[in-house]
Amino acid sequence: PPRKELKLKNIFQILDELAQAGCLWLVLTGGEILLHKDFFKIAAYARQKNFNLILLTNGTLITKAVADKLQTLKPCVDISLYGFKETHDKITGVPGSFEKTLKGIELLLERGVRVSTKAVVMHENIDEVWRLRDFLEVLGVNVSISPDALLISPRDNGGLEPLKYRVKDQRKLQEYFAESARRLKETGKKFKLITEKGKDKLCGTGLSACSISPYGELNPCVQIKLQKDNSLLERSFADIWRNHGEISLLRSLTVADKKDCFRCKFIGYCFRCPGIAKLERGSYTAKIPEACRLAKIQKKIFEKEKVFKQVPLE
């Protein structure tokens, strides 16, 4: 059923509370942010509050006029790009979306706006993500491709339909990580293999980041949706952040609480996400079989190629 989204005055009030609490980074995302009638008012107010502003968009609505306005905000614009033309348009389901997105990127770059791109890696695009990275870096775009991009999450309501897009082909995953290792060697960099200890925090959720819905609900992250007592229309940000029971629980979880994984030889390569674990397996500390599978492949290849270095958790 339709729900009432926050009014502009409510959004300004929440931004005031975030600034007062010491928030440094503010990410505006959607849906598509440029469809919101008050987007530029919200973004301008956020800049007045001196947030480091990051905007997540598909880029298709960026015209010269929009790019000019975005330039004044001095943001970092993070754009979703899933592959080259045929692949990207197939994934988005919108013919011509690749060309519109690429045009949006070019308009921002012409104005000196910081642009980065990222993509979910799935069987439809795994064969071209590295070539896409090369193409975009020539343009001057920072591209984020990390192992967690392979771990597609369930729907927010727990539906598992999206999991069918995970890469099943073992050979393609091996090639993907082998190319990652080759590029690390080429740059002289190393994969940081974190030395985990039982007291280390399980995740940054409830610690370094949070998520606020269009309805004013404060959640510990985008993956975890609280069920009650988290409305910023009824309680202050500081009150919910400091005193909500489930946020406090998440904040207290350590690596040792993940009993099936603690001391596992693959844990340094494993992407652990309490939110995905809860949606897929019913518990914040449950083992995610797909994360295990990816960690095993990455470990085998990175150790063979000697492209890792062990470092303590900071």
Coordinates of C-alpha atoms in Angstrom, one line a residue, residues 179-293:
E179 CA 42.2 -11.3 -13.6
S180 CA 41.9 -9.5 -10.3
A181 CA 45.1 -11.2 -9.2
R182 CA 46.8 -10.3 -12.5
R183 CA 45.9 -6.6 -12.1
L184 CA 47.1 -6.5 -8.5
K185 CA 50.5 -7.9 -9.7
E186 CA 50.6 -5.4 -12.5
T187 CA 50.2 -2.5 -10.0
G188 CA 52.4 -4.0 -7.4
K189 CA 49.6 -3.8 -4.9
K190 CA 48.5 -6.6 -2.5
F191 CA 45.2 -7.8 -1.3
K192 CA 44.9 -7.1 2.4
L193 CA 44.3 -10.3 4.2
I194 CA 42.8 -9.2 7.5
T195 CA 43.9 -11.2 10.6
E196 CA 40.7 -11.7 12.4
K197 CA 40.4 -11.9 16.2
G198 CA 37.3 -13.0 18.1
K199 CA 36.9 -9.6 19.7
D200 CA 36.8 -7.8 16.3
K201 CA 33.5 -6.3 15.3
L202 CA 31.4 -8.5 12.9
C203 CA 30.4 -5.5 10.8
G204 CA 30.3 -1.7 10.8
T205 CA 26.5 -1.7 10.9
G206 CA 25.3 0.4 13.9
L207 CA 28.8 1.7 14.3
S208 CA 30.0 3.7 11.3
A209 CA 26.9 4.0 9.1
C210 CA 23.1 3.9 9.1
S211 CA 20.2 4.2 6.6
I212 CA 17.2 6.4 6.7
S213 CA 14.1 5.5 4.6
P214 CA 11.9 7.9 2.6
Y215 CA 9.4 7.5 5.5
G216 CA 11.8 8.6 8.2
E217 CA 12.7 5.2 9.5
L218 CA 16.2 4.9 10.9
N219 CA 17.9 1.5 10.2
P220 CA 21.4 0.3 11.0
C221 CA 22.2 -0.2 7.3
V222 CA 20.4 -0.6 3.9
Q223 CA 20.2 -4.3 4.3
I224 CA 18.6 -4.4 7.7
K225 CA 15.1 -3.0 8.2
L226 CA 13.9 -2.6 11.8
Q227 CA 10.3 -3.4 12.5
K228 CA 9.4 -0.9 15.3
D229 CA 10.5 2.1 17.5
N230 CA 12.7 3.6 14.7
S231 CA 10.6 6.5 13.4
L232 CA 12.5 9.8 13.3
L233 CA 9.1 11.5 13.3
E234 CA 8.5 10.2 16.8
R235 CA 12.0 10.0 18.3
S236 CA 15.3 11.9 17.8
F237 CA 18.2 10.4 15.8
A238 CA 20.4 10.5 18.8
D239 CA 17.8 8.6 20.9
I240 CA 17.3 5.8 18.4
W241 CA 21.0 5.5 17.5
R242 CA 22.0 5.2 21.1
N243 CA 19.1 3.4 22.7
H244 CA 17.4 1.1 20.2
G245 CA 17.8 -2.5 21.4
E246 CA 18.4 -4.2 18.0
I247 CA 20.9 -1.6 16.9
S248 CA 22.7 -2.1 20.2
L249 CA 22.7 -5.9 19.6
L250 CA 24.2 -5.5 16.1
R251 CA 26.8 -3.1 17.5
S252 CA 27.9 -5.7 20.0
L253 CA 28.4 -8.6 17.6
T254 CA 31.9 -9.8 17.1
V255 CA 33.6 -12.3 14.8
A256 CA 33.4 -14.9 17.7
D257 CA 29.6 -14.7 17.5
K258 CA 29.7 -16.2 14.0
K259 CA 30.4 -19.6 15.5
D260 CA 30.4 -21.5 12.2
C261 CA 32.9 -19.1 10.7
F262 CA 35.2 -18.2 13.6
R263 CA 38.7 -19.6 13.0
C264 CA 37.8 -20.7 9.5
K265 CA 40.8 -20.6 7.2
F266 CA 38.8 -18.7 4.5
I267 CA 37.5 -16.0 6.8
G268 CA 40.1 -13.4 5.6
Y269 CA 38.7 -13.7 2.1
C270 CA 35.1 -13.9 3.1
F271 CA 32.5 -11.1 2.7
R272 CA 30.3 -11.2 5.8
C273 CA 27.1 -9.3 5.9
P274 CA 24.7 -9.7 8.9
G275 CA 21.9 -8.2 6.8
I276 CA 22.2 -10.8 4.0
A277 CA 22.7 -13.6 6.5
K278 CA 19.5 -12.6 8.3
L279 CA 17.5 -12.4 5.0
E280 CA 18.9 -15.5 3.5
R281 CA 19.5 -17.8 6.5
G282 CA 17.4 -16.2 9.3
S283 CA 20.2 -15.1 11.7
Y284 CA 22.6 -12.2 11.7
T285 CA 25.5 -14.6 12.5
A286 CA 24.6 -17.4 10.1
K287 CA 27.0 -18.7 7.6
I288 CA 26.3 -17.6 4.0
P289 CA 27.1 -20.6 1.7
E290 CA 27.7 -18.4 -1.3
A291 CA 30.2 -16.2 0.6
C292 CA 32.0 -19.4 1.5
R293 CA 32.1 -20.6 -2.1

